[in-house]
Coordinates of C-alpha atoms and ligand atoms in Angstrom, one line a residue:
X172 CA 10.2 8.5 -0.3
X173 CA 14.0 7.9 0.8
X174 CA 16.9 9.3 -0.4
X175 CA 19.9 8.5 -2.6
X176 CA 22.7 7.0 -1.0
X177 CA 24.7 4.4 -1.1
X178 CA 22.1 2.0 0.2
X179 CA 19.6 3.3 -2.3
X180 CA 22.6 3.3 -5.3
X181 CA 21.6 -0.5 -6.1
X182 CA 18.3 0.2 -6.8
X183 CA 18.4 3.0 -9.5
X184 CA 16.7 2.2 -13.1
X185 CA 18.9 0.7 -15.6
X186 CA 19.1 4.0 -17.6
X187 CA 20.6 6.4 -14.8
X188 CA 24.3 5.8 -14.9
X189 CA 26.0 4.4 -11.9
X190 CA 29.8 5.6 -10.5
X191 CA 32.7 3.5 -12.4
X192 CA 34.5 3.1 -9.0
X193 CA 35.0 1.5 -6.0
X194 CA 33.5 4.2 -3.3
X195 CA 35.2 2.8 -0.3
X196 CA 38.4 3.3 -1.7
X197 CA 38.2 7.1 -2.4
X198 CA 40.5 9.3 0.0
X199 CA 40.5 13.3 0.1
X200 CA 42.9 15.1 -2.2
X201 CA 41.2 18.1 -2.8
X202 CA 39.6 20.7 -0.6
X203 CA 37.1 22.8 -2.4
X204 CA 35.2 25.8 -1.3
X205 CA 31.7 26.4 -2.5
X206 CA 29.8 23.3 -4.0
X207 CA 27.2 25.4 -5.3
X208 CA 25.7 23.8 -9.0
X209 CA 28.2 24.7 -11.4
X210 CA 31.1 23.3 -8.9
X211 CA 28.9 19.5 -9.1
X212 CA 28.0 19.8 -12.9
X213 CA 31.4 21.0 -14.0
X214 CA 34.7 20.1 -11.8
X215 CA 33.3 17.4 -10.0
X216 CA 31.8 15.5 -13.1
X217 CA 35.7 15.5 -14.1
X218 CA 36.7 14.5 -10.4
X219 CA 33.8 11.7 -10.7
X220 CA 35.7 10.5 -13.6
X221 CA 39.2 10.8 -12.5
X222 CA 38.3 8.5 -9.6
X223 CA 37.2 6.0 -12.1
X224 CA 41.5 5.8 -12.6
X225 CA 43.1 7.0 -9.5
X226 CA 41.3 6.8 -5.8
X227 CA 43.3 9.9 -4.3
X228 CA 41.3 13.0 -5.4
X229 CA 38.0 12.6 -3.5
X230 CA 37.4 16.0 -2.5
X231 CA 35.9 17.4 0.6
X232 CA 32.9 20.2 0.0
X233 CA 33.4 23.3 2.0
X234 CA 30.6 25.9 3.0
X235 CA 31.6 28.8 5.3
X236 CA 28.1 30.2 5.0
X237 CA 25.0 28.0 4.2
X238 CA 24.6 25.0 5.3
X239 CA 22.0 23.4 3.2
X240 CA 24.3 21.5 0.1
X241 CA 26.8 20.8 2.8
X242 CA 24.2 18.8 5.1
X243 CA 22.3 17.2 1.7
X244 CA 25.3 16.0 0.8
X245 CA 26.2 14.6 3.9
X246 CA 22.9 12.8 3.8
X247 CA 23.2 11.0 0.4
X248 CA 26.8 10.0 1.5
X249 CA 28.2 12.4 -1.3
X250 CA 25.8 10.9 -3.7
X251 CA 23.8 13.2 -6.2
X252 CA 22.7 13.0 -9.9
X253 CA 23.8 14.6 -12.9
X254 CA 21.2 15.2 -15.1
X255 CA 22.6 16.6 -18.8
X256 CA 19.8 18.4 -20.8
X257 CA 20.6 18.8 -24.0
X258 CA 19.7 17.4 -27.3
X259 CA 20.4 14.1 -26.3
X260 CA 19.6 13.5 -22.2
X261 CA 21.5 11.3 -20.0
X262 CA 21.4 10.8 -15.8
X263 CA 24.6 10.3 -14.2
X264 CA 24.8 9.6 -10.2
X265 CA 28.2 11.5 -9.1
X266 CA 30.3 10.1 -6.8
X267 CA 33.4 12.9 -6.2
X268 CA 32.9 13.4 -2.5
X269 CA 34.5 12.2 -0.1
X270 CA 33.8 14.6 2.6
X271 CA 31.9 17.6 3.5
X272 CA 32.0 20.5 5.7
X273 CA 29.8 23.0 6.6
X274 CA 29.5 26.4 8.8
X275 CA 31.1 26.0 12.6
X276 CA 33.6 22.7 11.4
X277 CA 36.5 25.1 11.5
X278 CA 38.7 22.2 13.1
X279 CA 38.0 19.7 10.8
X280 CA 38.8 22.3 7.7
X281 CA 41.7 23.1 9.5
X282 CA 43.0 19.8 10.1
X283 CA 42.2 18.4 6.5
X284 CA 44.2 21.7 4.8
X285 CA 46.9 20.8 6.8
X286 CA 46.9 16.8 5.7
X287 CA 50.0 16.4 3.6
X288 CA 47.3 13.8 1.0
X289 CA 45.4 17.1 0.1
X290 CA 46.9 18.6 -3.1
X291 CA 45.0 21.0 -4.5
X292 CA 42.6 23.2 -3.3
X293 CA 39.8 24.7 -5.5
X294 CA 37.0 27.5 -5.2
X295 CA 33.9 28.6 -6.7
X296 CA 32.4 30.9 -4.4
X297 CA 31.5 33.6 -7.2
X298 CA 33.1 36.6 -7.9
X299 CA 32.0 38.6 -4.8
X300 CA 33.5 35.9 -2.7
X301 CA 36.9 37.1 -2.8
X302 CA 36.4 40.0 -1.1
X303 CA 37.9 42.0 -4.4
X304 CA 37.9 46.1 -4.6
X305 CA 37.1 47.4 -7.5
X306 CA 40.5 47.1 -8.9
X307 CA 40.9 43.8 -8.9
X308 CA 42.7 44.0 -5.2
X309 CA 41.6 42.4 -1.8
X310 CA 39.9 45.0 -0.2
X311 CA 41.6 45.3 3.2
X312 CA 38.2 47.2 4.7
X313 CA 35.9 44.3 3.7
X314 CA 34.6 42.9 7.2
X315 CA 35.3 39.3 6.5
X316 CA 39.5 40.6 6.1
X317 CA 38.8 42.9 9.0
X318 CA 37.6 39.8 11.0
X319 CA 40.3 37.6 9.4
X320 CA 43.4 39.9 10.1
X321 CA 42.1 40.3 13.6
X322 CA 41.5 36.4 13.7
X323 CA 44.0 34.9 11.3
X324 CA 43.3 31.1 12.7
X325 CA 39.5 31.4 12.5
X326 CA 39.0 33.0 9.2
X327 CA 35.8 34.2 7.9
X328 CA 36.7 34.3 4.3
X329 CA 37.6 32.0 1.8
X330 CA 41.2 33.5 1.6
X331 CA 41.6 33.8 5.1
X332 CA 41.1 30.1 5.1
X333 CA 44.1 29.5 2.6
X334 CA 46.4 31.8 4.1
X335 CA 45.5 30.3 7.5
X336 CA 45.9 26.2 5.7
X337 CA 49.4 27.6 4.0
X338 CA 50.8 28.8 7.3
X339 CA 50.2 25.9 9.4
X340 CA 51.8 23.6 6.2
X341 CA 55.5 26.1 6.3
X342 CA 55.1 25.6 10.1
X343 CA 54.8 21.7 9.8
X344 CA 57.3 21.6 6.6
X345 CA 54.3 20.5 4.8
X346 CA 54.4 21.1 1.5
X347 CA 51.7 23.4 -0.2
X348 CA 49.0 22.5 -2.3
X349 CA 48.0 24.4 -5.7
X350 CA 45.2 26.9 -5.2
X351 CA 42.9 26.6 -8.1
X352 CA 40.6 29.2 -8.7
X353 CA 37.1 28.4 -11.0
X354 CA 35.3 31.5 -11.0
X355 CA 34.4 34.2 -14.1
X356 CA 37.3 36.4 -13.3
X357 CA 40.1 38.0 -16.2
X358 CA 43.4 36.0 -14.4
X359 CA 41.3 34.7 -11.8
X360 CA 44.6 32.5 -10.3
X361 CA 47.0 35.8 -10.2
X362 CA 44.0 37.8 -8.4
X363 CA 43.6 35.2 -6.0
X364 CA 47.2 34.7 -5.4
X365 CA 48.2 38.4 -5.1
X366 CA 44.8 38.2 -2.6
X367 CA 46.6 35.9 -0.3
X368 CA 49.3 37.1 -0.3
X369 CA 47.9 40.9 0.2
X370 CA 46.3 39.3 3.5
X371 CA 49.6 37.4 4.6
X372 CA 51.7 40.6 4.5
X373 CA 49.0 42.2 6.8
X374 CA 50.8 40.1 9.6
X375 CA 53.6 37.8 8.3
X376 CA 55.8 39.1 5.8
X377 CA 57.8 35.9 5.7
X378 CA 54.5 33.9 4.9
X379 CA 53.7 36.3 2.2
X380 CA 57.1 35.6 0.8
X381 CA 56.5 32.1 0.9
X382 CA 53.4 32.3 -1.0
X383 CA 54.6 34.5 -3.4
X384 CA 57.8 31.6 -4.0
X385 CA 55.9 28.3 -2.9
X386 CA 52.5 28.1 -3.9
X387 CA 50.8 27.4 -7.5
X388 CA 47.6 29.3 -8.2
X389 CA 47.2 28.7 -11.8
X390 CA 44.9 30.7 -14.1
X391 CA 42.0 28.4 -15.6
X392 CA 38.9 28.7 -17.5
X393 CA 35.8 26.7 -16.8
X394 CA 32.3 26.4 -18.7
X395 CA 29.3 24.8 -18.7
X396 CA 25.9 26.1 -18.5
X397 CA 24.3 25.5 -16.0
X398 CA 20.8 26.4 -14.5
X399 CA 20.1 26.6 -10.9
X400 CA 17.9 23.5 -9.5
X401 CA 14.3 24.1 -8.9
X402 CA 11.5 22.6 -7.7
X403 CA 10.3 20.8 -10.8
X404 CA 13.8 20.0 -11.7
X405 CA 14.3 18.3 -8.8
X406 CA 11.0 16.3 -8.8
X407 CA 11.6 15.0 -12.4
X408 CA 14.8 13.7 -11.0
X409 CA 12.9 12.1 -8.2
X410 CA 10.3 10.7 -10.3
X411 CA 13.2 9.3 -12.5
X412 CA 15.3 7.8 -10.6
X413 CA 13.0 6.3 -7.8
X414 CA 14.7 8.3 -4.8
X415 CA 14.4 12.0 -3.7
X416 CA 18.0 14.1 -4.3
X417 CA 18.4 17.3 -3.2
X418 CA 21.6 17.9 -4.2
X419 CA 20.6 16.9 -8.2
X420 CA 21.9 19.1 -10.8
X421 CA 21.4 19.9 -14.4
X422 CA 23.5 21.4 -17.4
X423 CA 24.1 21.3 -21.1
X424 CA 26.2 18.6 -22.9
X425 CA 29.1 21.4 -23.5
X426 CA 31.5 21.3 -20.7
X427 CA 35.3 22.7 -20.8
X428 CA 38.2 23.3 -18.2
X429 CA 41.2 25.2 -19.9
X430 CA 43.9 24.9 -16.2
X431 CA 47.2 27.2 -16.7
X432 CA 49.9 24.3 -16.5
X433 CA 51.5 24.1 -12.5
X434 CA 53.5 22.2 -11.1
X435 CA 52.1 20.5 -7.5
X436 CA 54.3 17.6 -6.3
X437 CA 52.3 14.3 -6.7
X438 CA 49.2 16.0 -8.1
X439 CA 46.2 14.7 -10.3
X440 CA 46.6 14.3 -13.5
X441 CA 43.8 16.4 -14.7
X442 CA 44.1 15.9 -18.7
X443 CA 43.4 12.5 -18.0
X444 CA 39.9 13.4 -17.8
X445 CA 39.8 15.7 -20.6
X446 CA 41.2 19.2 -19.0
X447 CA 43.3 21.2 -21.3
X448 CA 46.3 21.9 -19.8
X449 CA 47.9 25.0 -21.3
X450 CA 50.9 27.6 -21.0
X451 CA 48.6 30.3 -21.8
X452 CA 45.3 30.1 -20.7
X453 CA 44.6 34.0 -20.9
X454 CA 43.2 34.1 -24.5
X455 CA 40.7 30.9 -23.6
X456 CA 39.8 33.0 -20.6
X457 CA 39.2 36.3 -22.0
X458 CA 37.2 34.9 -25.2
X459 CA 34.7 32.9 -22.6
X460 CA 34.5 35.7 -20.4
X461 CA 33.7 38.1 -22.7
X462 CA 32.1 36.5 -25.3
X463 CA 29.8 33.6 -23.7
X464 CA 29.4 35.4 -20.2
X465 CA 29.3 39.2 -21.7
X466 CA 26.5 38.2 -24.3
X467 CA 24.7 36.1 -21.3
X468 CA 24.8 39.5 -19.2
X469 CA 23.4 41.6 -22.3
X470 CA 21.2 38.8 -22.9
X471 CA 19.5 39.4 -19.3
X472 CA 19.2 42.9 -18.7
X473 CA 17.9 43.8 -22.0
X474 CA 15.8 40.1 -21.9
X475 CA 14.0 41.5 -18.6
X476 CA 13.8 44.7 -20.2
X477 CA 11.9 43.8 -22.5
X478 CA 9.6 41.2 -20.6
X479 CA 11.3 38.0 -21.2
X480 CA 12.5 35.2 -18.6
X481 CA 14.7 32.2 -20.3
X482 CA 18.0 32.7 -22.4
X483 CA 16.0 30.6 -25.0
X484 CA 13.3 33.1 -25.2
X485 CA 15.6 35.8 -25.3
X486 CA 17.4 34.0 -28.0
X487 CA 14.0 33.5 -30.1
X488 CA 13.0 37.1 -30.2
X489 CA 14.6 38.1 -33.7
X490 CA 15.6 42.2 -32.6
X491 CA 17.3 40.8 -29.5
X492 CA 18.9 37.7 -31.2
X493 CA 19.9 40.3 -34.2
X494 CA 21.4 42.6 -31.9
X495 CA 23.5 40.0 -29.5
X496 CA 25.1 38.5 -32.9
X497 CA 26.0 41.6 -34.1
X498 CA 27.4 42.8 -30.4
X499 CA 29.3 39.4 -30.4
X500 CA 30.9 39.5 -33.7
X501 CA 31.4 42.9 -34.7
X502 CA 32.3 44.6 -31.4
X503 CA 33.2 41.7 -28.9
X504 CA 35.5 39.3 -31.1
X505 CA 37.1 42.4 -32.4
X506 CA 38.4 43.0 -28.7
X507 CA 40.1 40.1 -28.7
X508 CA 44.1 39.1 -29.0
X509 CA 44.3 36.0 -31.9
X510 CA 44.1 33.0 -29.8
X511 CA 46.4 29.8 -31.1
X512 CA 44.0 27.3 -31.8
X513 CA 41.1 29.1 -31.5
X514 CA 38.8 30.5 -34.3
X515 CA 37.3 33.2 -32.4
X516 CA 34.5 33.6 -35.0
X517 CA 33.6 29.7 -34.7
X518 CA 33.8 30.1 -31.0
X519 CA 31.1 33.0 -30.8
X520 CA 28.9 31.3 -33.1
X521 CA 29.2 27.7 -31.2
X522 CA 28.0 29.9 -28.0
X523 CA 25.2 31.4 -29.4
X524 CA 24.2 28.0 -30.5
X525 CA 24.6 26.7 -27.4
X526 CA 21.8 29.7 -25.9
X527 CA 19.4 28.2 -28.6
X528 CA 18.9 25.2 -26.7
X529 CA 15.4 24.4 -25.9
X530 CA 15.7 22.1 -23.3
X531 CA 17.5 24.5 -20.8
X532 CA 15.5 26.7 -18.7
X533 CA 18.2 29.1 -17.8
X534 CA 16.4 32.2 -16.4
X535 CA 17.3 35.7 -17.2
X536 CA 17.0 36.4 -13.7
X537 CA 20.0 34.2 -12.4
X538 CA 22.0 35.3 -15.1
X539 CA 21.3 38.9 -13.2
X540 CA 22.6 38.5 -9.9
X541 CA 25.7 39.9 -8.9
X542 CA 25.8 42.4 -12.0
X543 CA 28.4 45.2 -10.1
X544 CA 30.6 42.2 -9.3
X545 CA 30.2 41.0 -13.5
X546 CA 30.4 43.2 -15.4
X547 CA 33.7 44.4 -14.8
X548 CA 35.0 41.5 -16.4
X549 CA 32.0 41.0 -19.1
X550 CA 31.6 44.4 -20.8
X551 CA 33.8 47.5 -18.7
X552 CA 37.1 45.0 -20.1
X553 CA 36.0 45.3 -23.5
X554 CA 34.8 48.7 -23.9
X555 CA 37.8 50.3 -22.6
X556 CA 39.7 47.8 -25.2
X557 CA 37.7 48.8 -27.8
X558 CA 38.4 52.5 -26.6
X559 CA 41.6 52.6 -26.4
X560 CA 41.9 51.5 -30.2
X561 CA 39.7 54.0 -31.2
X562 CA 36.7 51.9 -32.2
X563 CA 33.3 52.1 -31.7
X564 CA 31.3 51.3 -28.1
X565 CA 27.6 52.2 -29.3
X566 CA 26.0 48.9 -29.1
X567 CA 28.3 48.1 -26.4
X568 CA 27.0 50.6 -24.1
X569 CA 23.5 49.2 -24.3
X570 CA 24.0 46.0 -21.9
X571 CA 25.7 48.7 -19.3
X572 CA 22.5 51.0 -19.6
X573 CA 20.8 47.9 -19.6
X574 CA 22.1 46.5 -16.3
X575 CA 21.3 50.2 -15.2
X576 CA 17.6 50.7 -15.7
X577 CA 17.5 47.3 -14.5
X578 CA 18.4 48.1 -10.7
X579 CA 16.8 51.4 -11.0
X580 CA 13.3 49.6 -11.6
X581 CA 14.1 47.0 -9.0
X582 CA 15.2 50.1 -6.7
X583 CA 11.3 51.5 -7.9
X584 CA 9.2 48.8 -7.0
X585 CA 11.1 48.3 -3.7
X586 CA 12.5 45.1 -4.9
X587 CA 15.9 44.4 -3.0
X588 CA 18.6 42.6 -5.5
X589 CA 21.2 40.2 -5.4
X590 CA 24.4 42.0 -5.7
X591 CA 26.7 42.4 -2.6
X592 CA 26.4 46.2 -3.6
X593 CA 22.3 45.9 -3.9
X594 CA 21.9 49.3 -1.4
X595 CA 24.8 51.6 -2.9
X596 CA 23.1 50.8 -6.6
X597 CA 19.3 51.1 -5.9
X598 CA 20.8 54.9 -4.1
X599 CA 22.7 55.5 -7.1
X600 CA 20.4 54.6 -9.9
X601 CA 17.1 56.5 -8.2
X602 CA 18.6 60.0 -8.1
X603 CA 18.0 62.3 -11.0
X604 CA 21.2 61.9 -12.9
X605 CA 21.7 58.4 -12.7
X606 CA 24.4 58.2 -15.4
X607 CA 26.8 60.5 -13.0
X608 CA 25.7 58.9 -10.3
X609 CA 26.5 55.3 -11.4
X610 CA 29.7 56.5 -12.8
X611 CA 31.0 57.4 -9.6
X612 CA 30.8 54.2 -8.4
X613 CA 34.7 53.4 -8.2
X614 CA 34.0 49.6 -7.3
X615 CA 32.5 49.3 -10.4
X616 CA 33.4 51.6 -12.5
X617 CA 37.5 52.1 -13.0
X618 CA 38.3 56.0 -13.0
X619 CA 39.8 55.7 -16.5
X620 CA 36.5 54.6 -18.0
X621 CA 34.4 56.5 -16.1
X622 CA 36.2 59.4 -17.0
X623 CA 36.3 58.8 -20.6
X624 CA 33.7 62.0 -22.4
X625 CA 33.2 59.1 -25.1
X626 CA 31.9 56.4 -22.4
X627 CA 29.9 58.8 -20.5
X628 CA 28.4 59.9 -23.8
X629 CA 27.6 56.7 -25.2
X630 CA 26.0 55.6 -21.9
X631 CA 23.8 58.7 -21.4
X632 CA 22.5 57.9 -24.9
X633 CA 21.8 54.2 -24.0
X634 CA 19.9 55.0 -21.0
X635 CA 17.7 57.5 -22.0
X636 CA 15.2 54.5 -24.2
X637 CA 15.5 52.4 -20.8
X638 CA 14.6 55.0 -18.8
X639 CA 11.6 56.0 -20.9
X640 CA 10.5 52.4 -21.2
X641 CA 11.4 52.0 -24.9
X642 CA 14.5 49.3 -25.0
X643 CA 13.7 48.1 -28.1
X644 CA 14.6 51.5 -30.2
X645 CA 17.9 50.6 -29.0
X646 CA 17.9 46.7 -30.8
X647 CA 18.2 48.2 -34.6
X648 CA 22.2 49.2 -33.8
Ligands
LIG798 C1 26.2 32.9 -16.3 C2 27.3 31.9 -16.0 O1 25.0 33.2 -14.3 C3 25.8 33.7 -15.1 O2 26.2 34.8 -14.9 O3 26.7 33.8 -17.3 O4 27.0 31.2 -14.9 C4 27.4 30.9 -17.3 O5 26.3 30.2 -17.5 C5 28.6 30.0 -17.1 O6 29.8 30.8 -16.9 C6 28.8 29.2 -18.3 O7 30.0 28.5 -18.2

């Protein structure tokens, strides 16, 4: 079977949704590191559609590590389908971009970061992939900023690569671009700005300066559920549109992009397209993160817990479904600031909703990955919120003991997991006093919580069902 491409566009069935613009008029405007899924279901769905007005944003794909999306993309011309499960189903074929570059292109990176047409550049690279301590901080000691500070033109890490693209733009008299972070991060922008400019000072005060004075990293809020492609996704895709796609991806009909308003000369006009653009996006961002992404962690740990593999399942078992709502409403959206224009009760309830779909497939398992890098921002935020007014964190210590027993059975069965930390957890959660032993774990834990009599207490208490294989005593609180 061939692939999609533009040769292959014209022959599509009817019902799969070609691009609304002109391909060969697209130029690069935006750089953006890390086209995993969510980046092609989410931002680049918008881009698709800002094209449709304005020819200048194309954006080029960037990989440091993996080559695969990068060359799949490269193969279909930039070409790829959207598929949106939800009640109603719809294929899209996404046209966003206009270039991509993969592992060992470090020239070609370098020389399109320094092209005065690119405006913006944009990240998803996960959590982990900001080489972030514990606080919040660039970690100096992490070997990628080793390598970087020792090799400040051939980076290794994504912020090494926009430190490296805003020095050679002050050099030239270039202006900068905005740096826009999309990850799952509390002030995702200000911890990616105070990142770069962390590494800059390392070796060029004046650049650090500059960064601090001359460079837009606004804060922003993006969402949009969306599964990992698998096999059988991707051969229903195949089958219905006539052409293989490896780089097809799927995800609800719910998508939003809250951006903190900057100011980029000449940039894209994002709310075009339907992005909010907002002086405070902190409230947006915290209710997401800790509502939507906090119940999808509890959701997964106490899901596989309890033998379960799909959000929907986990969502259909009444105990588990019972306890999420209550953890949601009564602990959760109390830990929230009022947000203007947001009914925080009508927002929890619209994400749980959104769990209950029956088309997704969204496994427990990806939801998982990564846990010492997520919940930081998840739950660890809003217990220590809900501690320092003096509430309540029973049923908020369950998803932590949760996330807990779940690396400790991994670490039993001699099952390695994802998590950049996967080796220091499996050692810290097989000892015999696993709650001390996790709590010391600084790049997870922050000292103050860890500390707390009332957290360790509440933890210790959690752990013990998990730990003697009976999760679901836990459910009733
Ligand atoms: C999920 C998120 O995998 C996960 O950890 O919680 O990817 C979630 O689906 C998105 O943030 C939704 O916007």
């Amino acid at each position: 079977m061939t692939s999609l491409s533009r040769a292959t566009l014209a022959s599509l069935p009817q019902a799969i949704a070609r691009p609304g613009h002109d391909l060969n008029a697209v130029s690069t405007g935006i750089v953006h590191f890390g086209p995993g899924a969510f980046h092609r279901a989410h931002q680049a769905a918008y881009i698709d559609r800002l094209l449709d007005r304005d020819p200048r944003w194309g954006i080029a794909a960037v990989s440091l590590r993996s080559a695969g999306t990068v060359d799949a993309l490269k193969a279909q011309d930039g070409l790829y389908t959207l598929a949106v499960i939800d009640r109603a189903r719809s294929k899209r074929v996404i046209a966003a971009h206009s270039d991509a570059i993969g592992p060992g292109e470090g020239a070609k990176l370098r020389a399109l970061l320094a092209d005065p047409q690119v405006r913006i550049v944009t990240s998803t690279v996960t959590e982990k992939g900001y080489c972030l301590g514990g606080d919040g901080s660039l970690d100096l000691a992490h070997p990628d900023i080793v390598h970087d500070l020792v090799r400040p033109v051939e980076p290794a890490s994504v912020i090494g690569w926009i430190v490296s693209g805003l020095s050679d733009r002050r050099d030239a008299g270039v202006a900068s671009f905005a740096v826009l972070c999309c990850d799952n991060m509390t002030g995702n922008g200000g911890k990616l700005r105070a990142a770069c400019v962390a590494l800059a000072r390392e070796y060029d005060a004046g650049l650090a300066d500059w960064i601090e004075a001359a460079v837009a990293f606004p804060d922003s809020m993006v969402d949009s559920i969306t599964p990992a492609s698998d096999a059988a996704f991707l051969g229903h895709v195949a089958h219905d549109i006539g052409v293989t796609d490896a780089a097809a991806v799927q995800r609800e009909g719910f998508a939003q992009w809250v951006v903190e308003r900057f100011d980029v000369a000449d940039g894209p006009d994002l709310a075009l397209v339907g992005v909010t653009l907002t002086s405070d996006v902190r409230g947006y961002e915290q209710a997401k993160l800790r509502i939507l992404n906090g119940a999808h962690s509890a959701l997964a740990y106490i899901g596989l817990a309890l033998g379960l593999e799909t959000v929907f399942e986990a969502m259909s078992d009444p105990a588990l479904e019972g306890f999420i709502s209550r953890l949601v409403h009564s602990d959760i959206a109390l830990s929230l600031k009022p947000v203007e224009g947001l009914d925080i009760s009508a927002y929890a309830d619209a994400v749980l909703d959104r769990f209950r779909n029956p088309e997704i497939r969204h496994l427990l398992s990806q939801i998982a990955w990564d846990g010492s890098q997520k919940l930081p921002y998840r739950l660890l935020d809003t217990i220590q919120d809900q501690l320092d007014t003096g509430r309540g964190i029973d049923r908020l210590a369950v998803p932590v003991a949760a996330w807990i027993g779940f690396v400790r059975r991994k670490a039993e069965a001699g099952e390695t997991i994802t998590d950049p930390l996967a080796e220091v957890l499996a050692k810290a959660a097989t000892g015999s006093d696993v709650a001390t032993a996790m709590l010391a774990l600084r790049q997870v834990f922050p000292e103050r919580l860890a500390t707390d009599p009332r957290f360790r207490h509440a933890l210790t208490e959690a752990l013990l069902p998990f730990l003697d294989g009976d999760p679901e005593s836990l459910l009733s609180r």
